[in-house]
Coordinates of C-alpha atoms in Angstrom, one line a residue:
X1155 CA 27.4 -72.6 -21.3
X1156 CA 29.7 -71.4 -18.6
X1157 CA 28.1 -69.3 -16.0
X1158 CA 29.9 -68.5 -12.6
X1159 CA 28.4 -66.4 -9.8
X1160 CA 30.7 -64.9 -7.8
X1161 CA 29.2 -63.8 -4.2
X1162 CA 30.8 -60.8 -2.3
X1163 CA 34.0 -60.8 -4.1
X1164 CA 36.4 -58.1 -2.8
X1165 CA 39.7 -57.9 -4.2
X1166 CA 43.0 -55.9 -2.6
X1167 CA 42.6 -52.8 -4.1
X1168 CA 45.5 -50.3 -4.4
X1169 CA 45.1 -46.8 -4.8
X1170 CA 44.1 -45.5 -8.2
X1171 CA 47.6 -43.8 -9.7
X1172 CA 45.8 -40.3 -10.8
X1173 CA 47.1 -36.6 -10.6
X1174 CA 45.8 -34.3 -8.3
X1175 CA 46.8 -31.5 -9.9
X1176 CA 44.6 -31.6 -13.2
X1177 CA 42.3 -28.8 -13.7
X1178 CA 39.0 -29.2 -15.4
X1179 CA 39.2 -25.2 -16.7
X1180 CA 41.9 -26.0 -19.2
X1181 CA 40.2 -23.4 -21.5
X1182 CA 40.7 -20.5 -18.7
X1183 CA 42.8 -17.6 -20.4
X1184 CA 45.6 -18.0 -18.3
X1185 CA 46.1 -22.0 -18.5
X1186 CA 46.6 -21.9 -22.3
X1187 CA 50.4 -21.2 -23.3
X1188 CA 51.6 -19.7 -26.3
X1189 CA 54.2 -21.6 -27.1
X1190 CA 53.1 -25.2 -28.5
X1191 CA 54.5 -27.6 -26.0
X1192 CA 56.3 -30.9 -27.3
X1193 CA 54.8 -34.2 -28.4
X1194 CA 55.1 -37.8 -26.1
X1195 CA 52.8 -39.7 -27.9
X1196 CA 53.4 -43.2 -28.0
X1197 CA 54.4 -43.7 -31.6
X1198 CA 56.3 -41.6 -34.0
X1199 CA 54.9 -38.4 -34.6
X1200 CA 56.2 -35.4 -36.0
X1201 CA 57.0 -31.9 -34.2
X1202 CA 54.2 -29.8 -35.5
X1203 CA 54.4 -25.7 -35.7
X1204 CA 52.8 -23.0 -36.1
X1205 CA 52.5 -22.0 -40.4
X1206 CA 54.4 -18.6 -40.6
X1207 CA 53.5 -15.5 -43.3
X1208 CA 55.0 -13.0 -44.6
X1209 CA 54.9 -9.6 -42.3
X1210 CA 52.1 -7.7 -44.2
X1211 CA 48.4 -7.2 -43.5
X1212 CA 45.7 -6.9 -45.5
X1213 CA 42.6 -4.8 -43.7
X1214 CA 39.3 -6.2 -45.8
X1215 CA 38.2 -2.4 -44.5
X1216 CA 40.5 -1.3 -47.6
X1217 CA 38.7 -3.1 -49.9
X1218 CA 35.5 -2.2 -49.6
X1219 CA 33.9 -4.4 -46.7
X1220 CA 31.7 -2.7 -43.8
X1221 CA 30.5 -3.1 -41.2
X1222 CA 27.4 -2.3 -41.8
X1223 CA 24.1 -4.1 -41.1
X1224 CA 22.5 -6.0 -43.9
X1225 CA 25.8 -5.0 -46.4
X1226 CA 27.3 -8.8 -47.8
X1227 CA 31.1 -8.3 -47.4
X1228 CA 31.8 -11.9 -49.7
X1229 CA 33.8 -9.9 -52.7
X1230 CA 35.4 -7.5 -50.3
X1231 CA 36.9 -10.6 -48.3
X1232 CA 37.6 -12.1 -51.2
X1233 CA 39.8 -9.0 -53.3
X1234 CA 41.0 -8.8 -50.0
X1235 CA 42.4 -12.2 -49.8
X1236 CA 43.2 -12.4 -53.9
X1237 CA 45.2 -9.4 -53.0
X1238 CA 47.2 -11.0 -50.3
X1239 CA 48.1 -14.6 -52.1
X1240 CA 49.1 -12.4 -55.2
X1241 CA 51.6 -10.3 -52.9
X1242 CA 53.1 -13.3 -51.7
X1243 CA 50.9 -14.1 -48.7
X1244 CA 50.5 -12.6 -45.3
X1245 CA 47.3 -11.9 -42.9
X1246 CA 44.0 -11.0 -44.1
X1247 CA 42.6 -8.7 -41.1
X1248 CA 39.0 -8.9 -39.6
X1249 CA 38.9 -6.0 -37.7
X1250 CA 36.3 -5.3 -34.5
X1251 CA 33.0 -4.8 -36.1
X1252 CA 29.6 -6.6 -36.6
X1253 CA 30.3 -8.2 -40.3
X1254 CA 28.2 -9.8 -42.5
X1255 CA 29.7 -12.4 -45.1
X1256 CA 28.7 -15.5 -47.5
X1257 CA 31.6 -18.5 -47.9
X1258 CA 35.5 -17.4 -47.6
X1259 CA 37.5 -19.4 -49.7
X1260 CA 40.7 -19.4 -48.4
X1261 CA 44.5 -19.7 -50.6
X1262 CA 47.9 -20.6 -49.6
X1263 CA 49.8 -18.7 -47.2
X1264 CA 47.2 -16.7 -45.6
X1265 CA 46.5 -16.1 -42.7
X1266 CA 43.0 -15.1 -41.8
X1267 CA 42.8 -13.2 -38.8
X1268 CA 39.6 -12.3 -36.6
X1269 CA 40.6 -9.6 -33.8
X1270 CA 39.4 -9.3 -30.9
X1271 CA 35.8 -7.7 -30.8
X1272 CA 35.2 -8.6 -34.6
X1273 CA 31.9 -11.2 -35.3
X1274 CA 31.6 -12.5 -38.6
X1275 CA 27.8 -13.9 -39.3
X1276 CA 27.1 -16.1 -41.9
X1277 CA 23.3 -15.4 -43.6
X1278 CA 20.7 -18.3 -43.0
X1279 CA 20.8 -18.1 -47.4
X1280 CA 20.9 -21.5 -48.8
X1281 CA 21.9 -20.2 -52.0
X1282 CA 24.4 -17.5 -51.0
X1283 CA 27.0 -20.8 -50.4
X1284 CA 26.6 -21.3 -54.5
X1285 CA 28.3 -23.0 -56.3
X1286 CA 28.6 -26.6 -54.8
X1287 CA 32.2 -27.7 -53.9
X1288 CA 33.5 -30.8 -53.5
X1289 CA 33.6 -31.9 -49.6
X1290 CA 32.2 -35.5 -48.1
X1291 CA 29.5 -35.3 -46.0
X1292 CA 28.7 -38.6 -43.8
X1293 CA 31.8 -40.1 -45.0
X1294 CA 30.9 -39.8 -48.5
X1295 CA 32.4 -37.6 -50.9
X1296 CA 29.9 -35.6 -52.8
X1297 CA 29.1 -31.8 -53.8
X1298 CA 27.4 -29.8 -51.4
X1299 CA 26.6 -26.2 -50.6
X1300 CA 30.0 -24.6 -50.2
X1301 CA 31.3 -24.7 -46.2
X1302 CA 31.6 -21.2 -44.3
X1303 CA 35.7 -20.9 -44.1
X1304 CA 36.5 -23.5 -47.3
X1305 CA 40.1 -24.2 -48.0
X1306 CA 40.9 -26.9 -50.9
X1307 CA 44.2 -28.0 -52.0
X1308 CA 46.1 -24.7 -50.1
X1309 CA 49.4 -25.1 -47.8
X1310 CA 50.3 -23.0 -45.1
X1311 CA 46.9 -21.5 -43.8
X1312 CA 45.6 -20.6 -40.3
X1313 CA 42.4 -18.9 -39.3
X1314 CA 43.2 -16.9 -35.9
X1315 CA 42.5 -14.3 -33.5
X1316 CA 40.2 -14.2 -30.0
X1317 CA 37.2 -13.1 -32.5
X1318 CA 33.6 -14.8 -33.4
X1319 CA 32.0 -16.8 -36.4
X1320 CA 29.0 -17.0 -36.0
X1321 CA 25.9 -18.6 -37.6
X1322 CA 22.1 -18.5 -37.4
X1323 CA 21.6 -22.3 -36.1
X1324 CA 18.0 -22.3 -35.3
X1325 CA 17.1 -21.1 -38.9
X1326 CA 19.5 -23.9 -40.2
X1327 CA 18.2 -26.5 -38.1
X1328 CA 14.5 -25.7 -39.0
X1329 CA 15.6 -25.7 -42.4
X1330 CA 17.4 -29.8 -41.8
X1331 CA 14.1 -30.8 -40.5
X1332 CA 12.6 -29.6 -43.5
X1333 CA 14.8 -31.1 -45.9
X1334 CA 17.5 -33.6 -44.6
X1335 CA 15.5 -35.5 -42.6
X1336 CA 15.0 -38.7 -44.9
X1337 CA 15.5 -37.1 -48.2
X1338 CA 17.6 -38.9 -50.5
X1339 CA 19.7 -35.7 -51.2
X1340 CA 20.2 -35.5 -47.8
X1341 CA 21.5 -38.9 -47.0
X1342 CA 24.6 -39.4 -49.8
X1343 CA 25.6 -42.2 -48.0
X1344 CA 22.8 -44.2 -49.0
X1345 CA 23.3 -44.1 -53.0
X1346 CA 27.0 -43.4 -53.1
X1347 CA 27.5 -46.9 -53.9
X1348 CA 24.5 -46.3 -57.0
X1349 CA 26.1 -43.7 -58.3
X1350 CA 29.2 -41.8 -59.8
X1351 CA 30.8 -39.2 -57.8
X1352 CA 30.4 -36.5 -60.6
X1353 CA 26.2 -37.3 -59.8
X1354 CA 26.7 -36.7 -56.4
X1355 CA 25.0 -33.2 -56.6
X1356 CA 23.6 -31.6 -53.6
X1357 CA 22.6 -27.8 -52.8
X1358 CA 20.2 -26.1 -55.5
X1359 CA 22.5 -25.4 -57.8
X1360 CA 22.1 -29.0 -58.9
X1361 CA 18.7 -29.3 -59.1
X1362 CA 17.9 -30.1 -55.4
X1363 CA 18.2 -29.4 -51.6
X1364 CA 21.3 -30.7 -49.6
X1365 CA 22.8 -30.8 -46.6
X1366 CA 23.6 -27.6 -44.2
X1367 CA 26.9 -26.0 -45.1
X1368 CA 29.8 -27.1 -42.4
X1369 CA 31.8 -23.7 -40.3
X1370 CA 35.4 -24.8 -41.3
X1371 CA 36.5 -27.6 -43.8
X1372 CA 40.4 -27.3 -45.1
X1373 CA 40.2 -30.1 -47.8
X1374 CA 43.0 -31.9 -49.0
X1375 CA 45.5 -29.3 -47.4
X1376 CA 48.3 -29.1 -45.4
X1377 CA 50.0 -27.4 -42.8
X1378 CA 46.9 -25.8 -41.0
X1379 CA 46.1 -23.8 -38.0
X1380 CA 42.9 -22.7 -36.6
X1381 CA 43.8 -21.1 -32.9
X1382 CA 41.9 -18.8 -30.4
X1383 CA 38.1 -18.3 -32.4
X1384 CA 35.0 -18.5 -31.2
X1385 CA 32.4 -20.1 -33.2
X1386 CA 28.7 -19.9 -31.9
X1387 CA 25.6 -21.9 -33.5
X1388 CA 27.1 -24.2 -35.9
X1389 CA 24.9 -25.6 -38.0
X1390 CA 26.8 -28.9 -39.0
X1391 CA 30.1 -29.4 -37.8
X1392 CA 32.5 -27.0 -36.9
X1393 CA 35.8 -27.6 -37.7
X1394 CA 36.2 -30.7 -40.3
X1395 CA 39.6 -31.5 -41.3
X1396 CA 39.1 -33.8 -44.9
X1397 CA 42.3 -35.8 -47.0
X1398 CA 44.6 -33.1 -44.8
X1399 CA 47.5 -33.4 -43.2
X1400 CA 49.9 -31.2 -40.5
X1401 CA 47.0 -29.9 -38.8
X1402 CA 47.3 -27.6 -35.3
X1403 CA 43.7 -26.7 -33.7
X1404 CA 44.0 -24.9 -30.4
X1405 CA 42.7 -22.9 -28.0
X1406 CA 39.1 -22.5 -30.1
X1407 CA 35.7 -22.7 -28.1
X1408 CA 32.6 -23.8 -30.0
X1409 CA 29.1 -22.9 -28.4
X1410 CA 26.4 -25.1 -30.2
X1411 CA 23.8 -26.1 -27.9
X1412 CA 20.3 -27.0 -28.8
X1413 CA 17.8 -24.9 -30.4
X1414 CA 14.3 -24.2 -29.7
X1415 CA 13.1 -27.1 -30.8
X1416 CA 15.9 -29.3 -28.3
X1417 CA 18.5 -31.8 -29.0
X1418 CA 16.8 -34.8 -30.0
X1419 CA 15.0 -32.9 -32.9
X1420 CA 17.0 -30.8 -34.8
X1421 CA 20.6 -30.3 -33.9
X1422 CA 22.8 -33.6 -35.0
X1423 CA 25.8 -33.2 -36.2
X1424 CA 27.4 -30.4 -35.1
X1425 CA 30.4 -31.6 -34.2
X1426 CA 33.4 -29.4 -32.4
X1427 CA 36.6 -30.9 -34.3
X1428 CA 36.1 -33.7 -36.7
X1429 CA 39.0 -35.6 -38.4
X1430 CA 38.5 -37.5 -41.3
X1431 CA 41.1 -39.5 -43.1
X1432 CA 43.7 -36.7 -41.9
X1433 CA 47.2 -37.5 -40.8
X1434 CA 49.5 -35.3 -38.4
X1435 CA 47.2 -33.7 -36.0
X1436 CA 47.3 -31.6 -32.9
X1437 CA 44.4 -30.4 -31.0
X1438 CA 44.9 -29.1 -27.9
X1439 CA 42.9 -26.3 -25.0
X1440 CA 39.2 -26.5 -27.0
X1441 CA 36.4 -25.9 -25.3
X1442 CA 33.5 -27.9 -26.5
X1443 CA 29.7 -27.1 -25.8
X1444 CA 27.7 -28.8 -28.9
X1445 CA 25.1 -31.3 -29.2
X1446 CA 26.8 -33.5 -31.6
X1447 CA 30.4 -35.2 -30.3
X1448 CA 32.9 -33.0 -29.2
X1449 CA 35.8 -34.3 -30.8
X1450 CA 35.7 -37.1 -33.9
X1451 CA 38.1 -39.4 -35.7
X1452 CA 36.7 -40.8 -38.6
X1453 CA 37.9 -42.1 -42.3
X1454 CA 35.1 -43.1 -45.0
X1455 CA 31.8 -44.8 -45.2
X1456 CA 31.4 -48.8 -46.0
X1457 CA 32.4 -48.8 -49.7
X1458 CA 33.3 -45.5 -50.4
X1459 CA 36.0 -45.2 -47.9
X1460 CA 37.3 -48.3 -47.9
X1461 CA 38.1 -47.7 -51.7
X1462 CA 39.7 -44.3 -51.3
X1463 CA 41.6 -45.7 -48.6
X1464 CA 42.9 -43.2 -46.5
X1465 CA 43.1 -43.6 -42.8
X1466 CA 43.4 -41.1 -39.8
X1467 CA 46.8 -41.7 -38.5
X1468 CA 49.1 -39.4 -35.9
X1469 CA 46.9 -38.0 -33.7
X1470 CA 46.8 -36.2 -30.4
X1471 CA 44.7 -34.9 -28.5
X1472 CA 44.7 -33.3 -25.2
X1473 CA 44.1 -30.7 -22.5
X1474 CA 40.4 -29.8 -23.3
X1475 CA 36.8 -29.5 -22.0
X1476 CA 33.3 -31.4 -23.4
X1477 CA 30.1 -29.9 -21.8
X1478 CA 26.5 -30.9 -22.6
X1479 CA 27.1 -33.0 -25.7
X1480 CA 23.7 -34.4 -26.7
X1481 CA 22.0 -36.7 -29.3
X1482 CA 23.8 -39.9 -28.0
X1483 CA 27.2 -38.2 -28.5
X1484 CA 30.8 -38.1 -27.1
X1485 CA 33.5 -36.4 -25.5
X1486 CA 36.3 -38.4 -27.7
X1487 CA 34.9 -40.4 -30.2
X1488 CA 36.1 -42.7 -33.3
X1489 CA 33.9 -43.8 -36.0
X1490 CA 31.3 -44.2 -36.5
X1491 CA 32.9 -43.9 -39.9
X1492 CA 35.9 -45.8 -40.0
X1493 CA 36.3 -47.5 -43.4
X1494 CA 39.4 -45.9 -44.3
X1495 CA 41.3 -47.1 -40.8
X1496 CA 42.4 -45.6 -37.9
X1497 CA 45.4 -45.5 -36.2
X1498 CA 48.2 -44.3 -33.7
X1499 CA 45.8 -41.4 -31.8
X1500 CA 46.6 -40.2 -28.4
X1501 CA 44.1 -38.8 -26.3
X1502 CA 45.2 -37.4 -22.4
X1503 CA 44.0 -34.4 -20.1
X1504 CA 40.4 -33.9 -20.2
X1505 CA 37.3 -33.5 -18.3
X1506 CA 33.8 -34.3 -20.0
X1507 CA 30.4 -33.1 -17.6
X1508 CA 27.1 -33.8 -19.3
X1509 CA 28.0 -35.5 -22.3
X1510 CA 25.5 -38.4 -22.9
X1511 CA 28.7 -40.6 -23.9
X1512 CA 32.5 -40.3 -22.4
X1513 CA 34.5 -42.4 -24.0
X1514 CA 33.5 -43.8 -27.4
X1515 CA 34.1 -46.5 -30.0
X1516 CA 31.4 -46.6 -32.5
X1517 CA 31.3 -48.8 -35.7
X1518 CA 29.7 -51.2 -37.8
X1519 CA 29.8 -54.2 -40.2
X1520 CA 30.1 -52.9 -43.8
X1521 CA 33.1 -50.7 -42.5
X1522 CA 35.9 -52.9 -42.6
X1523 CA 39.3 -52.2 -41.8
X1524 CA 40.9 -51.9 -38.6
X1525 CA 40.6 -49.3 -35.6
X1526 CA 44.3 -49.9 -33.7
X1527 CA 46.6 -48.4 -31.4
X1528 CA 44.8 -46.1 -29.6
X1529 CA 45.9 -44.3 -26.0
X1530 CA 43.6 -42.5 -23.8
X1531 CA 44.3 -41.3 -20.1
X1532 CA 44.2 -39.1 -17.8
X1533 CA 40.6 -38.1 -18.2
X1534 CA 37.6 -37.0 -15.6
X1535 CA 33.9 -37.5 -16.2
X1536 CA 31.0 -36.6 -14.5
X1537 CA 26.7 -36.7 -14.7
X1538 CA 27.5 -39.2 -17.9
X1539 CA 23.5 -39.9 -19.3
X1540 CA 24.4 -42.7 -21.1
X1541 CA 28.0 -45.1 -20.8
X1542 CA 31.2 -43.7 -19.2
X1543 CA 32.9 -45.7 -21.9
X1544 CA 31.7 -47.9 -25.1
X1545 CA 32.9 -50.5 -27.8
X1546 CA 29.5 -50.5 -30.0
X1547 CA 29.8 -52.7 -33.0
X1548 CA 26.7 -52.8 -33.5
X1549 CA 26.0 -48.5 -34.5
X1550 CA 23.0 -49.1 -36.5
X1551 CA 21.7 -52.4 -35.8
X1552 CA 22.8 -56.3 -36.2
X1553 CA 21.2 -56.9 -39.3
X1554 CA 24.1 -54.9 -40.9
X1555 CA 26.1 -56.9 -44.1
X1556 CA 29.5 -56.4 -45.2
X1557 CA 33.2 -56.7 -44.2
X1558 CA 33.6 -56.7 -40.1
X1559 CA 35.6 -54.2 -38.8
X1560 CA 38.2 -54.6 -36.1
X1561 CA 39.6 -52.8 -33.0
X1562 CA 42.6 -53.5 -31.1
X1563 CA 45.0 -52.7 -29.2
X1564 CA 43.3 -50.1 -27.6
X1565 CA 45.2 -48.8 -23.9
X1566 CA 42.9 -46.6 -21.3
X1567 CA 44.4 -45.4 -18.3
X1568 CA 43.9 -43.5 -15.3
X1569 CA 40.1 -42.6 -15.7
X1570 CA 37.3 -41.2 -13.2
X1571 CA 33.8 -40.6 -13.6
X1572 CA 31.4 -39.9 -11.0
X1573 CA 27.7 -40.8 -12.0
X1574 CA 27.0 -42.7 -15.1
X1575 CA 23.8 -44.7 -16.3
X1576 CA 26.1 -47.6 -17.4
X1577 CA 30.0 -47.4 -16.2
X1578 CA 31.3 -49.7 -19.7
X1579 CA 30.1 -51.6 -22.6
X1580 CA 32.1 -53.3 -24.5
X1581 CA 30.4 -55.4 -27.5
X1582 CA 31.9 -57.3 -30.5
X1583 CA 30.8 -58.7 -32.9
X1584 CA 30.4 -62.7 -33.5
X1585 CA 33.6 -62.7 -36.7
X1586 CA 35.5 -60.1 -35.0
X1587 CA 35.7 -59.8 -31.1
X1588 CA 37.6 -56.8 -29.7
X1589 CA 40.8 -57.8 -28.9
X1590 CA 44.2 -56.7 -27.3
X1591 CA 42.4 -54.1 -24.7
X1592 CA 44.5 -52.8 -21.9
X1593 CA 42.4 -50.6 -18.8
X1594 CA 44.3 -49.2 -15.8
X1595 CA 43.3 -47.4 -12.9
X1596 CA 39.4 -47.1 -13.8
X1597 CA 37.4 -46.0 -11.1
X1598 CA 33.6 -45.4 -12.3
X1599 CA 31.5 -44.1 -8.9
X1600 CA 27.9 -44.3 -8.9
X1601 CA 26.7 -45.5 -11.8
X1602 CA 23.4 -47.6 -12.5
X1603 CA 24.8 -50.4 -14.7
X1604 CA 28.2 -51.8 -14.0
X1605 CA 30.3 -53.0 -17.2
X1606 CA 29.1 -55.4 -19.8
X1607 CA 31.9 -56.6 -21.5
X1608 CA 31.0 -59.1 -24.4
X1609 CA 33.2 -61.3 -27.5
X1610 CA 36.4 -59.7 -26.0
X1611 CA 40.1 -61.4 -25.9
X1612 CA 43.0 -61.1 -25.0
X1613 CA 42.2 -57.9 -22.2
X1614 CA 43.8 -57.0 -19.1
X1615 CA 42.1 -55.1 -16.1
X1616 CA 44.3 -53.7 -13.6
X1617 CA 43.2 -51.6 -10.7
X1618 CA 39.6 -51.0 -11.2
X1619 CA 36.8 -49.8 -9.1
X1620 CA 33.4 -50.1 -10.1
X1621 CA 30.0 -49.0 -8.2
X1622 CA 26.9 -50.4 -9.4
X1623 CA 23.3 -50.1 -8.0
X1624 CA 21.8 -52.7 -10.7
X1625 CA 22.8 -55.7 -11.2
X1626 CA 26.6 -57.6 -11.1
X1627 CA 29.3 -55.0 -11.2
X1628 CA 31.1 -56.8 -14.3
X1629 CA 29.6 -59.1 -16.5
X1630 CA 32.0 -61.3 -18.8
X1631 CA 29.8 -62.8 -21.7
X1632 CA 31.9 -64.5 -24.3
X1633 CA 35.8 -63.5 -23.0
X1634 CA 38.8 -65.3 -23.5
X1635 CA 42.2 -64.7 -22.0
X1636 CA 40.8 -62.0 -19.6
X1637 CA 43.0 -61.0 -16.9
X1638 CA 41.4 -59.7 -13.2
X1639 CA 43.6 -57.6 -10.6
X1640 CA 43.4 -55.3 -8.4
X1641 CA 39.7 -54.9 -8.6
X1642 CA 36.8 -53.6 -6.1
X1643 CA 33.4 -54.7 -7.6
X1644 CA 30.8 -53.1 -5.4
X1645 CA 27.2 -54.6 -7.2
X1646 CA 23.5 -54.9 -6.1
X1647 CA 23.9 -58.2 -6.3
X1648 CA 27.0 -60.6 -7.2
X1649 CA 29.9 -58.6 -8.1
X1650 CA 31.2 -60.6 -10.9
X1651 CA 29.3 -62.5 -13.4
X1652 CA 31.0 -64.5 -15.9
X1653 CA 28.7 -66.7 -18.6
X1654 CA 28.8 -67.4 -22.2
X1655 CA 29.9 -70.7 -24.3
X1656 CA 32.6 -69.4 -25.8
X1657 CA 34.0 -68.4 -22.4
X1658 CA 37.7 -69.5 -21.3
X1659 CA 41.4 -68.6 -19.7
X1660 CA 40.3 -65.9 -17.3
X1661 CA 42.7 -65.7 -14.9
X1662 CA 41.8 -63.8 -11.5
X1663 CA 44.1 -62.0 -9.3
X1664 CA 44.6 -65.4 -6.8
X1665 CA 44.6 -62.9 -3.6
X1666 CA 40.6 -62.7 -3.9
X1667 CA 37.9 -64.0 -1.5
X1668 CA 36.6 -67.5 -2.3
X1669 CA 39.7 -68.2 -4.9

């Protein structure tokens, strides 16, 4: 074993290359533009624009809905919106009112618009989201209890306007406690592999209890825009992207804090945006409150998605706010899900304040495939409860079987976070290290644990800065071709630990103390 104890190591430090002129409040009214600014992602990736639709409205008023309390508006919307596709397509107006509704089930070309001053409530009715639809749940396709805003196999949709969906998310999350909690209905992830899809049958209709309906699910669509909503107490997930592709999310806020009953018990998986196996995706100006991550990339579950095959792929993300994300959560996060791949995502402009996680890889053996080419920078943390940022291989435990999955070339630049349990933690696993890993201009202030870093290769550090009141500052365990510059390790004891047997080529800026 190679163990090397580094005392009072202080390297040249130059300063951290960060804008000054970044502001946290990217949600504010008047920092949002209307026009959709161009994409610089690092990889190809199509100009995405707004879906347009034909110049006629639709008022659901005309067809019979009201706002009226305890009257179910679900066939009013609906004429409303059969009337509207039939005509060609156009918008399908919410106007200002209190209105209650079961599932919308949207078609191509509409536009479904919620003015200002208009809050749509969706009844705590298990039954009232009859029949089941398809939709995959945990990374599993399945049939469940039809989603709030559905749209399958439709082009050119949006769901807009500065109005509110809102659901009851106490009564749904007493209601998961009830049923989802270990129930085999309730977990299709766990007999996917036993069973055929057609058997997958969850919500009473088929015979048993299933899982909370999502807010917003366009499923294997295209060309897609959700822009300027509010949704408030989502009960699982709010916006889920599924098999789609051209897909704009902007300027939405989603409120989705804990219940009565708190975080830990009741209120996983509520999710703000959530990306699976989608392709050609903007989000941009969210505002993300929600105890669940705030924004997800995913692609399949173990078997299931890595036999559908579909990755998430052209991806950007940028210019938005996570506060108070809970349950272990993130403010950007990919996996834990990631079976089908994922690939070419761009992540810049953010600021994340009481998430328990900042940045965050998450996977696991049985997933496979390959996480690759992802950019992240330009992004400002602060109170972080658990790790700043995270590589964790490891989501559910190491006696996990089944095909490694691998991440690579992963770039993070230009990142500050003031107070954090742990600063990073990087973990892979003992087949498949994490490998090709480039971070620059890292400064993590006042954090308890510095950064673990563990079966890595092949990773550069430039210009970091890393405060640690437990402990080394960086610990190297198992690293190989590591390069060191421009760092200022400031730990309760040695600065820089480096051990493991497998240890080798790490090459330290030559400038330092006692080199």
């Amino acid at each position: 074993m190679i163990k090397k104890k580094i005392k009072n190591l202080w390297i040249i430090v130059i300063a951290l290359i960060i804008p000054n002129d970044f502001t946290p409040d990217v949600h504010a009214q008047d920092a949002v533009p209307r026009k959709i600014a161009s994409i610089d992602a690092p990889f190809d990736m199509p100009r995405l624009k707004r879906p347009k639709f034909p110049d006629q409205t639709f008022n659901i008023r005309d067809y019979g809905a009201k706002a009226k309390k305890g009257f179910i508006n679900t066939e009013a919307i609906a004429k409303t919106i059969k009337a509207c596709s039939e005509a060609g397509g156009g918008t399908v107006l919410i106007p200002a009112g209190e209105w209650l509704t079961g599932p919308i089930h949207l078609k191509s070309n509409i536009n479904l618009r919620i003015t200002k001053g208009a809050v749509v409530h969706f009844p705590s009715e298990p039954k009232t989201y009859l029949p089941v639809v398809p939709d995959r749940i945990k990374g599993v396709e399945c049939y469940n209890y039809s989603p709030f805003i559905y749209a399958p196999n439709v082009e050119n949709i949006a769901i807009t306007g500065k109005g509110m969906l809102k659901a009851e998310g106490d009564w749904w999350w007493e209601w998961a406690l009830k049923y989802e909690r270990g129930a085999k209905q309730g977990e299709p992830r766990r007999i996917a592999t036993k069973t055929t899809l057609s058997r997958r049958n969850y919500g009473k209709g088929a015979g048993a209890e299933g899982l909370r309906p999502s807010f917003i699910v366009p499923w294997k669509s295209k060309n897609i825009l959700v822009e300027g909503i509010t949704l408030k107490n989502v009960p699982l997930w709010a916006v889920r992207a599924v098999y789609s592709k051209n897909i704009i999310v902007r300027d939405i806020s989603v409120l989705s804090v804990a219940g009565r009953h708190g975080i830990e018990a009741v209120s996983h998986n509520n999710a703000g945006v959530c990306l699976s196996s989608c392709k050609n995706a903007l989000i941009e100006y969210p505002h993300i409150e929600t105890t669940d991550d705030a924004i997800v990339v995913r692609s399949g579950y173990n078997e299931d998605g890595r036999k559908i095959g579909i990755p998430s792929e052209n991806v950007v993300v940028r210019h938005f706010t996570a506060k108070h994300i809970g349950t272990g959560s993130g403010g950007i996060v990919f996996g834990s899900e990631t079976a089908g791949g994922i690939r070419n995502v761009y992540v810049h402009d953010a600021y994340f304040e009481g998430a328990d996680r900042g940045i965050r890889f998450k996977t696991e053996r049985g997933r496979g495939n390959i996480v690759e080419n992802i950019y992240i920078e330009n992004i400002r943390m602060k109170s972080i409860d658990y790790e700043a940022i995270t590589f964790n291989t490891y989501y559910t435990g190491p006696d996990v079987r089944g095909p490694a999955p691998l991440i690579r070339n992963i770039h993070i630049d230009s990142v500050e976070c003031d107070g954090a349990n742990t600063a990073i933690r990087m973990v892979g696993l003992p087949e498949k290290w994490l490998e090709n890993l480039w971070f620059n201009d890292i400064k993590i202030t006042n954090s308890k644990s510095g950064a673990l870093l563990k079966r890595i290769k092949n990773a550069h550090f430039d210009n970091i800065i890393l405060e640690a009141s437990k402990g080394p500052a960086m610990t190297i365990f198992d690293g190989f071709q590591i390069t060191l510059k421009n760092m200022n390790l400031q730990g309760e004891d040695e600065p820089l630990m480096i051990k493991g047997s497998e240890t080798g080529a790490i090459d330290v800026d030559p400038s330092a103390d006692n080199f």
